Coordinates of C-alpha atoms and ligand atoms in Angstrom, one line a residue:
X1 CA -3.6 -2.6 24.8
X2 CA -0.1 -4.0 24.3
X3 CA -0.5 -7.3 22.9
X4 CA 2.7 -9.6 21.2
X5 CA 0.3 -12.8 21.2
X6 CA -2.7 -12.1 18.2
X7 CA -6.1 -13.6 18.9
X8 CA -9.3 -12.6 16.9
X9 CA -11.7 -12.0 19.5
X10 CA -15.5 -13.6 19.6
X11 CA -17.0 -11.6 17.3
X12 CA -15.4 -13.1 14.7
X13 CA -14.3 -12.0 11.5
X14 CA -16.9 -13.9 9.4
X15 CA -17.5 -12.1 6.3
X16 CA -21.5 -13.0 6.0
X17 CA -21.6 -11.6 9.4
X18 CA -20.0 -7.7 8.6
X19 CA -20.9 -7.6 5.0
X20 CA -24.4 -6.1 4.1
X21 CA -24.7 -8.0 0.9
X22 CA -28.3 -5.3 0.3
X23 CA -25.8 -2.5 0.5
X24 CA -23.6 -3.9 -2.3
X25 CA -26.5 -4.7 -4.6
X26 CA -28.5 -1.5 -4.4
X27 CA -25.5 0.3 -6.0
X28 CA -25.0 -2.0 -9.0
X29 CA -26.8 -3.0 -12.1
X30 CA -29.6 -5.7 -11.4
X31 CA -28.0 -7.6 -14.4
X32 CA -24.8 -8.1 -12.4
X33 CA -21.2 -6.9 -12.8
X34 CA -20.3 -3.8 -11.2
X35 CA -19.2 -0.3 -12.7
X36 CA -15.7 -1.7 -13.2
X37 CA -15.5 -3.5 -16.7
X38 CA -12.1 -5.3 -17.0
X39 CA -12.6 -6.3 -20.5
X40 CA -13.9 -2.7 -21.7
X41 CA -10.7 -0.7 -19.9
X42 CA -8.4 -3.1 -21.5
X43 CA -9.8 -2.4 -24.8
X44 CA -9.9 1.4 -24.1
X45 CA -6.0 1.1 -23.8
X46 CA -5.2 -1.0 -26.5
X47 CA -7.9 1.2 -29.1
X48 CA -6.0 4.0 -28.3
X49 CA -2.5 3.2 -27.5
X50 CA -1.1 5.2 -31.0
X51 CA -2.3 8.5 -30.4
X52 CA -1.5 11.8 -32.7
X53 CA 0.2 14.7 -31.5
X54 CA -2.8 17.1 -31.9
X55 CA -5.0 14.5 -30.6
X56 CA -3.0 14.9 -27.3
X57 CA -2.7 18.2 -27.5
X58 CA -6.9 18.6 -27.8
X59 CA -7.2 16.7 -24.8
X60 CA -4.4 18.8 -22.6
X61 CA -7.1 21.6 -23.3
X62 CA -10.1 19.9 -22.4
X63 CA -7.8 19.4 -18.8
X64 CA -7.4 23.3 -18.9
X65 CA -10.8 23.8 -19.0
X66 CA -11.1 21.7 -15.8
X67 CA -13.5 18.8 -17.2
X68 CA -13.2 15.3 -16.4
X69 CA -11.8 12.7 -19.0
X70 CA -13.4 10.9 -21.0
X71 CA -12.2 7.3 -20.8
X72 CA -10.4 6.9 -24.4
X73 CA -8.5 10.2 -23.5
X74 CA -7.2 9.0 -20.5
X75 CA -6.1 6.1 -22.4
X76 CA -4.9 8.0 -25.1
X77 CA -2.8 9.9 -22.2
X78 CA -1.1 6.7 -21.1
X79 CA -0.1 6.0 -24.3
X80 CA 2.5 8.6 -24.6
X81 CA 6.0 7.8 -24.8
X82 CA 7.5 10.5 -26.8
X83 CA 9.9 12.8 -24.0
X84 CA 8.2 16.1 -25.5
X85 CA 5.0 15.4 -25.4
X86 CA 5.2 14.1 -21.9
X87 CA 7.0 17.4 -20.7
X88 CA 3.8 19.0 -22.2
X89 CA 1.2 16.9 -20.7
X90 CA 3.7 17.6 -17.2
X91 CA 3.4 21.3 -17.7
X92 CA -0.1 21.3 -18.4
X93 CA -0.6 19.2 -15.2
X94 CA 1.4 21.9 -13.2
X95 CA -1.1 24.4 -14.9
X96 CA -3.9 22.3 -14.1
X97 CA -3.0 22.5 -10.7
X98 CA -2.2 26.2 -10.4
X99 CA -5.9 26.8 -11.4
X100 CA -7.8 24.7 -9.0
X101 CA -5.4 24.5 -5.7
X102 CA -2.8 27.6 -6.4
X103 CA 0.6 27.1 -5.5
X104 CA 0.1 24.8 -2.2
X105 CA 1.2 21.8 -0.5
X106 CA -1.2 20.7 2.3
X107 CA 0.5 18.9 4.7
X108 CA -0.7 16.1 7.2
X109 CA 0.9 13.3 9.1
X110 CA -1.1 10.1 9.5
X111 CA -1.3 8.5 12.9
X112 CA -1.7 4.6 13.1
X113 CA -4.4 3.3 15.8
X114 CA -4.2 -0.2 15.4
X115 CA -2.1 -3.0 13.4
X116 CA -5.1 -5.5 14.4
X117 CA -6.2 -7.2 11.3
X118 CA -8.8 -10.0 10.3
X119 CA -7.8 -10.0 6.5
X120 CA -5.2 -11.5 4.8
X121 CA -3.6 -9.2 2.0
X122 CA -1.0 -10.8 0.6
X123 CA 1.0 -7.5 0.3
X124 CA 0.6 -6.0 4.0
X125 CA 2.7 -6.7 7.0
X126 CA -0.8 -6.5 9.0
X127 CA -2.0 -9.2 8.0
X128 CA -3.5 -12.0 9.8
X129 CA -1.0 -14.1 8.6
X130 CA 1.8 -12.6 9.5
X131 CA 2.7 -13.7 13.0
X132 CA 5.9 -11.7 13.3
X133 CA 4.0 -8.5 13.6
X134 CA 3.9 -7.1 17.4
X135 CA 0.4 -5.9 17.0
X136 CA -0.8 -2.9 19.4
X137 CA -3.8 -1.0 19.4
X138 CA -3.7 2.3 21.2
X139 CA -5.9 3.0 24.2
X140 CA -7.9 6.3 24.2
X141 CA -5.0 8.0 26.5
X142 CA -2.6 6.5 24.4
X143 CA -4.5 8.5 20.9
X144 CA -5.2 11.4 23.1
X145 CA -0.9 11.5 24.0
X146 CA 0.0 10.4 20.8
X147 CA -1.9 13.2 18.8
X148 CA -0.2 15.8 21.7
X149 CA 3.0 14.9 20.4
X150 CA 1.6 15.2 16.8
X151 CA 0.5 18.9 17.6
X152 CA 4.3 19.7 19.5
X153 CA 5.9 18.7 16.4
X154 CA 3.5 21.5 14.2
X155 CA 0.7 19.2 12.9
X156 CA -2.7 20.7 12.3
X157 CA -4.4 17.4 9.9
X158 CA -3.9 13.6 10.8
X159 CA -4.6 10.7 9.1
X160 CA -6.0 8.0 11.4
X161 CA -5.2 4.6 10.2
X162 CA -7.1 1.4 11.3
X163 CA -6.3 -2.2 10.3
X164 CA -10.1 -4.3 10.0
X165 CA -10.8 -5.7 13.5
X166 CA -14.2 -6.0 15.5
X167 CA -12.0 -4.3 18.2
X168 CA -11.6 -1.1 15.7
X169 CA -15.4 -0.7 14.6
X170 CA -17.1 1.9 13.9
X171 CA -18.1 3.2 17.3
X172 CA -14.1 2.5 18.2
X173 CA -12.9 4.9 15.2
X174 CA -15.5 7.5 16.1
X175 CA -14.1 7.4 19.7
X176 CA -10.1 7.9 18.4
X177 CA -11.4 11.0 16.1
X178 CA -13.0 12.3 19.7
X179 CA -9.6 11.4 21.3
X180 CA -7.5 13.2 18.8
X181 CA -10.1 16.4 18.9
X182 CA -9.4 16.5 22.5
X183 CA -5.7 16.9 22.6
X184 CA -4.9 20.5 23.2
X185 CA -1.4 21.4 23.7
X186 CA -0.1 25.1 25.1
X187 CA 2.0 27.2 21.7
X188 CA 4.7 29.4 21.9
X189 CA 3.0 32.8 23.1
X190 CA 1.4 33.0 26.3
X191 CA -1.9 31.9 26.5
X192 CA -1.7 29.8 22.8
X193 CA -3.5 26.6 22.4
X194 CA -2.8 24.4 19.7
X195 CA -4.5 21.1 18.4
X196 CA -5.6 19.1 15.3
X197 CA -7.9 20.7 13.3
X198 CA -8.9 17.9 10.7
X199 CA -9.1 14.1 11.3
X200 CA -9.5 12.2 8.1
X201 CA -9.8 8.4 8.5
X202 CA -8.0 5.3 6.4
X203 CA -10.0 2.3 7.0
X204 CA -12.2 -0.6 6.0
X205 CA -15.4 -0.3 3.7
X206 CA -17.9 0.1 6.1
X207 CA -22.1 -0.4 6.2
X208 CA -24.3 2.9 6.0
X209 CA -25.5 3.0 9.8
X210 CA -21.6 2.3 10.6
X211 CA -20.8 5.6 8.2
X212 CA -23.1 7.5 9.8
X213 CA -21.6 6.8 13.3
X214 CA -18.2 8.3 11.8
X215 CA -19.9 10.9 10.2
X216 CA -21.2 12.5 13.4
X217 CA -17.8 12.1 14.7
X218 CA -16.5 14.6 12.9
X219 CA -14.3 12.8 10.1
X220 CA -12.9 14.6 6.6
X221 CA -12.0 12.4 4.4
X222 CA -13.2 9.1 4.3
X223 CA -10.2 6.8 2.9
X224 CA -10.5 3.4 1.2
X225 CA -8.1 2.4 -1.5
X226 CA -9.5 -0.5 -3.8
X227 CA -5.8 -1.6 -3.7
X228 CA -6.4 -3.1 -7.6
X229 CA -9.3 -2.8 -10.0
X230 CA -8.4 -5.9 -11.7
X231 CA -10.9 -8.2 -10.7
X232 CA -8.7 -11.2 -11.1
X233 CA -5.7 -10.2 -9.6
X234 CA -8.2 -9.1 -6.5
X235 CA -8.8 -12.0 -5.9
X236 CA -5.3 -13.7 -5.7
X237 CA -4.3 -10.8 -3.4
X238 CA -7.1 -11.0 -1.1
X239 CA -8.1 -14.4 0.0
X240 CA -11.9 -15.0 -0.6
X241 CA -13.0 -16.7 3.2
X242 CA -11.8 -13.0 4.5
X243 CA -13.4 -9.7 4.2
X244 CA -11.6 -7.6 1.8
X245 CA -12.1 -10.6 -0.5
X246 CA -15.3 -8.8 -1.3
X247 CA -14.6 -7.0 -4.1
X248 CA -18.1 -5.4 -4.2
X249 CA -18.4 -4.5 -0.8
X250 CA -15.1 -2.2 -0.8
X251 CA -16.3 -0.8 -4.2
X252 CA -19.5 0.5 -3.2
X253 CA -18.1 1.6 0.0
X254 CA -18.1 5.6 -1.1
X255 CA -21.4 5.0 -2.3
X256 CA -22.4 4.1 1.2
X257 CA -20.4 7.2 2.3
X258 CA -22.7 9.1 0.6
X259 CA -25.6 7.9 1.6
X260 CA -24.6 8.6 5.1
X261 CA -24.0 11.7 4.9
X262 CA -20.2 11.7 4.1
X263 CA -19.5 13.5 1.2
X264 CA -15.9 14.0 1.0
X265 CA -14.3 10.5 0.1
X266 CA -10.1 9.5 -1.4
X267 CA -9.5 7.1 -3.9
X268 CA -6.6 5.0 -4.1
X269 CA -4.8 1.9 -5.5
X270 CA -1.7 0.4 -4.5
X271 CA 0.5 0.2 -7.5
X272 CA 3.0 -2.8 -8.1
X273 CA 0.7 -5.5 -6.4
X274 CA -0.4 -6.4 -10.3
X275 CA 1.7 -5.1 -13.7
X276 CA -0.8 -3.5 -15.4
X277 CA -0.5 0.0 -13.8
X278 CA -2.1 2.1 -17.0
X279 CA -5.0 -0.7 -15.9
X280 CA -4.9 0.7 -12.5
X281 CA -4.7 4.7 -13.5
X282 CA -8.0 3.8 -16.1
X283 CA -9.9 2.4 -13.4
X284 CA -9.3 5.0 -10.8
X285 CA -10.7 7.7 -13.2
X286 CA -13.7 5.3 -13.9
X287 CA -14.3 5.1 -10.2
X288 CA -14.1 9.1 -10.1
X289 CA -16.4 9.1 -12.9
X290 CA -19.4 6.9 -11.3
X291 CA -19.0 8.6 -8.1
X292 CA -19.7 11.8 -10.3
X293 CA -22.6 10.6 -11.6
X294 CA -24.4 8.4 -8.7
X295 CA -24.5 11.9 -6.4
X296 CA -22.8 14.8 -8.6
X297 CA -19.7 14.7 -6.2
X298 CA -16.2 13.5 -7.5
X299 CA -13.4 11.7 -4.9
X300 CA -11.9 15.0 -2.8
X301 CA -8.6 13.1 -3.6
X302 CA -6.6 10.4 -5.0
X303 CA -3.8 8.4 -3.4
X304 CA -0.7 6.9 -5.2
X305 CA 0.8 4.5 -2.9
X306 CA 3.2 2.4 -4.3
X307 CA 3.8 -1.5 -2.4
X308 CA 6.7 -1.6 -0.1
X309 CA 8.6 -4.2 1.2
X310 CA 6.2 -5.5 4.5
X311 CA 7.6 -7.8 7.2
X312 CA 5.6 -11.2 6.9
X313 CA 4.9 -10.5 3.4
X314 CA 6.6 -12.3 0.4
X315 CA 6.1 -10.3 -1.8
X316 CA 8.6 -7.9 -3.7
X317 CA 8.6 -4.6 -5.2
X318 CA 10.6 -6.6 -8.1
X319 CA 7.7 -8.8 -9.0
X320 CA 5.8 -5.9 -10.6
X321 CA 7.9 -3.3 -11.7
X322 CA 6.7 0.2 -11.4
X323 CA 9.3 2.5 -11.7
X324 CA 9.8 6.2 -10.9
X325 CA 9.0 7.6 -14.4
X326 CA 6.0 5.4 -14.4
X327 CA 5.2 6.8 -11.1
X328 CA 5.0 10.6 -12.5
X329 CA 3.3 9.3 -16.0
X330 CA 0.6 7.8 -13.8
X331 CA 0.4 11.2 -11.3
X332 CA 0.4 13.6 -14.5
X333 CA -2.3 11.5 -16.1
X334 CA -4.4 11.3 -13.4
X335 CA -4.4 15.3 -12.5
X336 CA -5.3 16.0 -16.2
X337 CA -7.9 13.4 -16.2
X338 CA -10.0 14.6 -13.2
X339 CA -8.5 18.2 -12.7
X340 CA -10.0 19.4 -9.8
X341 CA -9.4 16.2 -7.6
X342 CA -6.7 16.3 -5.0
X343 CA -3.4 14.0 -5.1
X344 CA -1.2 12.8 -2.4
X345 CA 2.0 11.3 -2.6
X346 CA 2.9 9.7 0.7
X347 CA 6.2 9.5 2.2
X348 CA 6.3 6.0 1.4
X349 CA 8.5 7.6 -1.6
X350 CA 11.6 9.2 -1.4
X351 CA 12.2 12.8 -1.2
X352 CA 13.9 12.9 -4.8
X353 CA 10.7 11.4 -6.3
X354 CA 8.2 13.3 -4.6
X355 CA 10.3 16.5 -5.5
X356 CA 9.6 15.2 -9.4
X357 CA 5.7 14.7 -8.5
X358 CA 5.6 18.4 -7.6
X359 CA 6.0 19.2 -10.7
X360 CA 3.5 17.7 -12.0
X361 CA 0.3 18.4 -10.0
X362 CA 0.6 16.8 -6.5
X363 CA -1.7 18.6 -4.1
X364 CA -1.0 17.0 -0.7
X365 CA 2.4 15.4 1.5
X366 CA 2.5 13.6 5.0
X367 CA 5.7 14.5 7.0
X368 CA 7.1 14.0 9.8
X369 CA 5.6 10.3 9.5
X370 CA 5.9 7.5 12.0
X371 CA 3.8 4.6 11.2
X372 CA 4.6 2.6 14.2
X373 CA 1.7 2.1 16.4
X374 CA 2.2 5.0 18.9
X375 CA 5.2 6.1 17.4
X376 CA 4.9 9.8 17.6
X377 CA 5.2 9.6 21.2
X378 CA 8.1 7.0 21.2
X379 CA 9.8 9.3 18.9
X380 CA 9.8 11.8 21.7
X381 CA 11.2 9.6 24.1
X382 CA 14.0 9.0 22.2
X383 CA 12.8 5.0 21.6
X384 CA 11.5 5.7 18.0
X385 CA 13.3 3.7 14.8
X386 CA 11.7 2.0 11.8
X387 CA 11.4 -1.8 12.4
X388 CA 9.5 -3.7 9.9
X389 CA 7.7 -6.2 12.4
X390 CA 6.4 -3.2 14.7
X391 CA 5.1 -1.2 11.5
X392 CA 2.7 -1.7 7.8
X393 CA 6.2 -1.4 5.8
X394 CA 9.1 0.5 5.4
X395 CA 8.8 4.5 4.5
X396 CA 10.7 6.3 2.1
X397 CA 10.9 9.9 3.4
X398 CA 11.8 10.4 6.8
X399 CA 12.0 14.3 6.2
X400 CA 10.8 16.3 9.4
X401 CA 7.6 18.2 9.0
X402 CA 10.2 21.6 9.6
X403 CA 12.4 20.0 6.9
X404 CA 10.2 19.4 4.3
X405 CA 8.4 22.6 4.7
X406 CA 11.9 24.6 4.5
X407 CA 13.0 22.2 1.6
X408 CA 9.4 23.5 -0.3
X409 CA 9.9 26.7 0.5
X410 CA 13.7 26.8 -1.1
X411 CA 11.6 25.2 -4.5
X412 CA 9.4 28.2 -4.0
X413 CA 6.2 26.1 -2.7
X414 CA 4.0 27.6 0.5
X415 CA 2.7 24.7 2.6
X416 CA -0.6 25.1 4.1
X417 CA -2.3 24.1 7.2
X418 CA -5.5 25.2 5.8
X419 CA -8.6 23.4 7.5
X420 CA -10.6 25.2 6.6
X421 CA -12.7 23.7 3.9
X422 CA -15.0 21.3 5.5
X423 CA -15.5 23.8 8.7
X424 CA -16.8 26.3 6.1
X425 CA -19.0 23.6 4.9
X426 CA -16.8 24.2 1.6
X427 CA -17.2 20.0 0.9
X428 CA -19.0 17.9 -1.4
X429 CA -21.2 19.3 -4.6
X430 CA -21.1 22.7 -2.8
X431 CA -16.8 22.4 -3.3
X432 CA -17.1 20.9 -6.8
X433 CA -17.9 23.7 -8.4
X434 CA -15.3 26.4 -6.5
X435 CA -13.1 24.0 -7.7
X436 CA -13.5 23.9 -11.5
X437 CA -13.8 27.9 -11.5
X438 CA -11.2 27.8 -10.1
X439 CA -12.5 29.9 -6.7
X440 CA -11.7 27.4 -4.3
X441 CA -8.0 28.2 -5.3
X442 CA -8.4 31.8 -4.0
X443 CA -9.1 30.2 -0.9
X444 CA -6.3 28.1 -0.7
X445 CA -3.9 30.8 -1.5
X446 CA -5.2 32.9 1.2
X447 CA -5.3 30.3 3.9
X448 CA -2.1 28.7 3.4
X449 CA -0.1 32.2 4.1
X450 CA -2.4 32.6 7.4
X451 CA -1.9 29.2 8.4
X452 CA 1.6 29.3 6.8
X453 CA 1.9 32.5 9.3
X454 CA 0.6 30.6 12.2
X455 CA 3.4 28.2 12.1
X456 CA 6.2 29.8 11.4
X457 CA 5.5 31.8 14.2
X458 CA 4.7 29.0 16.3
X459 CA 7.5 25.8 15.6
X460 CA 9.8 27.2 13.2
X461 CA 13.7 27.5 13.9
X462 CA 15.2 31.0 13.4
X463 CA 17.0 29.3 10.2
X464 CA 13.8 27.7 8.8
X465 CA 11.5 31.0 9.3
X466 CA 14.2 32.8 7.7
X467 CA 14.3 30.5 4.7
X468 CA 10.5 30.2 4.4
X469 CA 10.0 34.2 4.8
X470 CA 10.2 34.8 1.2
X471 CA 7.8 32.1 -0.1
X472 CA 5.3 33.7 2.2
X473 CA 5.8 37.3 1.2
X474 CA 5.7 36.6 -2.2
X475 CA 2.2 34.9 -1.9
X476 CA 1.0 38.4 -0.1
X477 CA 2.5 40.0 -2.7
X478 CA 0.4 38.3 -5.4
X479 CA -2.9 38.5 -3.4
X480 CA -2.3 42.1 -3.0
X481 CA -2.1 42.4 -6.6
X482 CA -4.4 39.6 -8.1
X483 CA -7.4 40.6 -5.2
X484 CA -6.9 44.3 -4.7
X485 CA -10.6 44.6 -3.2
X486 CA -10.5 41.6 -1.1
X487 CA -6.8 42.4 0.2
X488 CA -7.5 44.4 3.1
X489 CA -9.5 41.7 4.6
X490 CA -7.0 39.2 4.4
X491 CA -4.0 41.6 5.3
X492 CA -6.2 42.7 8.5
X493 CA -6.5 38.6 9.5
X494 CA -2.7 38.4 8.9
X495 CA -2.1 41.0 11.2
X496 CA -4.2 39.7 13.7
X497 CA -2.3 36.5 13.4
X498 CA 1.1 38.2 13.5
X499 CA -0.3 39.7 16.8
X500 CA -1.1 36.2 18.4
X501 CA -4.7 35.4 17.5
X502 CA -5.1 32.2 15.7
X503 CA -6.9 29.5 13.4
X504 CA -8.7 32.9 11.7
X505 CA -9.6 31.5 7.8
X506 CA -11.8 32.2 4.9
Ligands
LIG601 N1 -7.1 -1.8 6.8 C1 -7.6 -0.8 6.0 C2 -7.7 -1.2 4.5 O1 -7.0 -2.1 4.1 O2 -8.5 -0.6 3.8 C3 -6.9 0.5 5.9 C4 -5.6 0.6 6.5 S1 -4.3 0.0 5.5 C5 -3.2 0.1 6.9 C6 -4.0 1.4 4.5 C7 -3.4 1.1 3.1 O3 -2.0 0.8 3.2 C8 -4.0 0.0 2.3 O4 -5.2 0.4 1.8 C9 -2.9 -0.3 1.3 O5 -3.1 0.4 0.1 C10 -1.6 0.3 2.0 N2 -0.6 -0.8 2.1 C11 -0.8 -2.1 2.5 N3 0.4 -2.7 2.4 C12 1.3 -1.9 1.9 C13 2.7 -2.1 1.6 N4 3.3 -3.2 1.7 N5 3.3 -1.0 1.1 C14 2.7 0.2 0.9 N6 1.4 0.4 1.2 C15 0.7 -0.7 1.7
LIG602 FE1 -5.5 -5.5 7.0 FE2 -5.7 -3.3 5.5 FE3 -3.3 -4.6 5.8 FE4 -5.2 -5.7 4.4 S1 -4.1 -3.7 3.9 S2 -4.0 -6.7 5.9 S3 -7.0 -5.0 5.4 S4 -4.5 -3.5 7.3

């Protein structure tokens, strides 16, 4: 499908018709309201908005000791302004993350399916109301190609990215994951397959018997970001005849997740739609905090996108300042307040800020990014550029995955292709734990030199290997001596993989 001229189809985009008003209320109080209380945050944030030094420094260890937040310490976090505390609370982050991920940047590139959309966000260059956009939605082929040309350029995880259309249902997105499974591409050495080994999904709130069809399809993370918390600022931003003018429904959707089965869900808002951003950082961590107690499993990660300029959209990144040393305040605080959940900073910011963002806890980078509706494999054919009305909005980092794994490596970071976690069944409650003990960051030390291994050995440039050899010996080095038992096994895997065998994990 190629399509310049937008037309909803029949089925409509009639919110009574898609929403399951039964699977919004079974999740929240029978007295109304939902688990986000406006009124309660904001007073969270003003009660503690003067906090003492020792106060702080009582809550940095409560981070250490890999426990979740309590509300008024994640407001007494925000509240920081002094430069010397914040380098503290920074450090500690870095700490934080050292314990529970080790010293690790997973990598992934998303791929976007279809800019097909029946909602109306006022931010978004996909929506309905933007008729500049030159909408496409890729065929199966087209996925299938377009995930081959993922895998030639070293990518292991994608991100598959669906604007809300009854073209791009459930059934649809379960298809694409298939799609993307499928492509196999022939490596390097003789013989050598390589493919995606992870599809996580970005896309509308769906209904339980619609989760479940995604479920079976093989998805990681399930990806909905509430965009803002703010109940009234929702509902300027998202027009109320439409969809995602449900607040409810996209609230409860991880609920829903659960309950089919999915137990590995991201968080996210999109900062600088509203000004309240501390707002935004408090609610995200009271999200994370209900999931935690409706089924004992916290969000697997949070994103921080910040609003970029969209084509159709007249909106501006002025209107709501959120600057760069906002942006790491609100990373920082968010990796202390729920320790052992992911972060991701997408390359929707530039290199120089994510750089900063390492330092303080970030767990996860896209690279390589196209977000152009088949644009991997126009990128290939030499046709690929960013134009605002063929794409969501304009990126920040147009690194390539082999740059921004060399620039890592020259900061002393190992980037991982680790996939390992949810074909080990190492997801939901049974991950939770490994996670606060800090196990699960054995793990990812371990697989991110084998898979780190695997791709030097498979895409890198003579240059780049040579630049990224000492990060990697340096992580055998201090597996060798932190696991002395366990060494062997892994050493034996790596020399398995230096030998040609791949995708061999723990
Ligand atoms: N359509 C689905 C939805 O809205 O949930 C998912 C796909 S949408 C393409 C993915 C995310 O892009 C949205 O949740 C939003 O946070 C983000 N986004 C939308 N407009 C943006 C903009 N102008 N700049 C940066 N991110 C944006
Ligand atoms: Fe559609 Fe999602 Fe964009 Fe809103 S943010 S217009 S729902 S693609």
């Amino acid at each position: 499908m190629n399509d310049t001229d937008f037309a909803c189809p029949r089925t409509g985009s009639d919110p009574s018709r898609i929403i399951k008003r039964d699977q919004i209320a079974r999740y929240l109080p029978a007295s109304g309201g939902d688990f986000i209380d406006d009124e309660a945050i904001r007073r969270g944030l003003a009660d503690n908005a003067r906090p003492d030094k020792q106060r702080i420094r009582d809550i940095l260890q409560k981070s250490l000791a890999i426990q979740t937040l309590a509300p008024d310490e994640t407001a007494a976090l925000l509240a920081v302004d002094d430069p010397d505390l914040l380098a503290e609370m920074m450090d500690t982050a870095a700490k934080v993350k050292r314990f529970v991920y080790d010293n690790r940047i997973v990598t992934f590139a998303p791929m976007y399916i279809s800019s097909y959309c029946i909602n109306r966000c006022k931010y978004c260059g996909f929506s309905l109301d933007n008729k500049k956009e030159r909408r496409r939605c890729l065929a199966m082929p087209e996925i299938t190609r377009e995930a081959e040309a993922m895998v030639r350029r070293g990518h292991k995880r994608c991100m598959a990215v669906f604007g809300e259309h009854p073209l791009t249902g459930a059934r649809f997105i379960s298809d694409s994951l298939a799609a993307i499974y499928e492509a196999k591409v022939p490596g390097r050495r003789p013989g050598a397959v390589n493919n995606i080994r992870r599809v996580n999904v970005n896309a509308a709130p769906m209904s339980v018997e619609d989760l479940k069809i995604v479920h079976e399809a093989g998805i990681g993370t399930f990806q909905v970001f509430q965009e803002t918390y703010d109940h009234v600022a929702y509902r300027a931003l998202h027009p109320a005849n439409t969809v995602k003018g449900d607040y409810g429904w996209r609230l409860t959707c991880f609920h829903r997740a659960f309950d089919a089965g999915i137990d590995d869900v991201g968080l996210g808002v999109l900062f600088g739609i509203q000004p309240d951003w501390k707002f935004e950082v408090a609610a995200l961590v009271a999200h994370a905090r209900e999931l935690e107690r409706f089924s004992g499993i916290g969000p697997h990660t949070f994103s921080v996108p910040r609003m970029h300029a969209a084509s159709g959209s007249a909106m501006t990144t002025a209107e709501n300042p959120f600057s760069d040393d906002d942006f790491v305040k609100a990373v920082t605080v968010l990796r202390l307040s729920v320790p052992y959940t992911g972060l991701i900073v997408t390359a929707r910011e530039s290199k120089a800020l994510r750089d900063r963002c390492l330092a303080c806890g970030i767990t996860q980078m896209d690279a390589g990014t196209r977000i152009d509706i088949g644009g991997y494999s126009a990128d290939e054919a030499g046709t690929a550029g960013q134009d605002i009305d063929a794409q969501q909005f304009m990126l920040g980092d147009s690194r390539s995955l082999e740059q921004m794994v060399t620039d890592l490596a020259r900061q002393g970071v190992i980037t991982s292709f680790c996939t390992a976690g949810y074909r080990c069944g190492r997801t939901g409650g049974c991950i939770m734990d490994a996670l606060k003990t800090g196990k699960e960051g054995t793990f990812c030390k371990i697989n991110a030199v084998l898979t780190f291994r695997e791709w030097l050995d498979d895409f890198a440039s003579p240059e780049s290997a040579a630049a990224c050899e000492p990060v990697l010996e340096k992580e055998l080095a201090e597996i060798a001596e932190q696991f002395p038992k366990f060494f062997p096994q892994v050493k034996a895997r790596y020399d398995r993989i230096c030998a040609g065998e791949r995708d061999l994990y723990f």
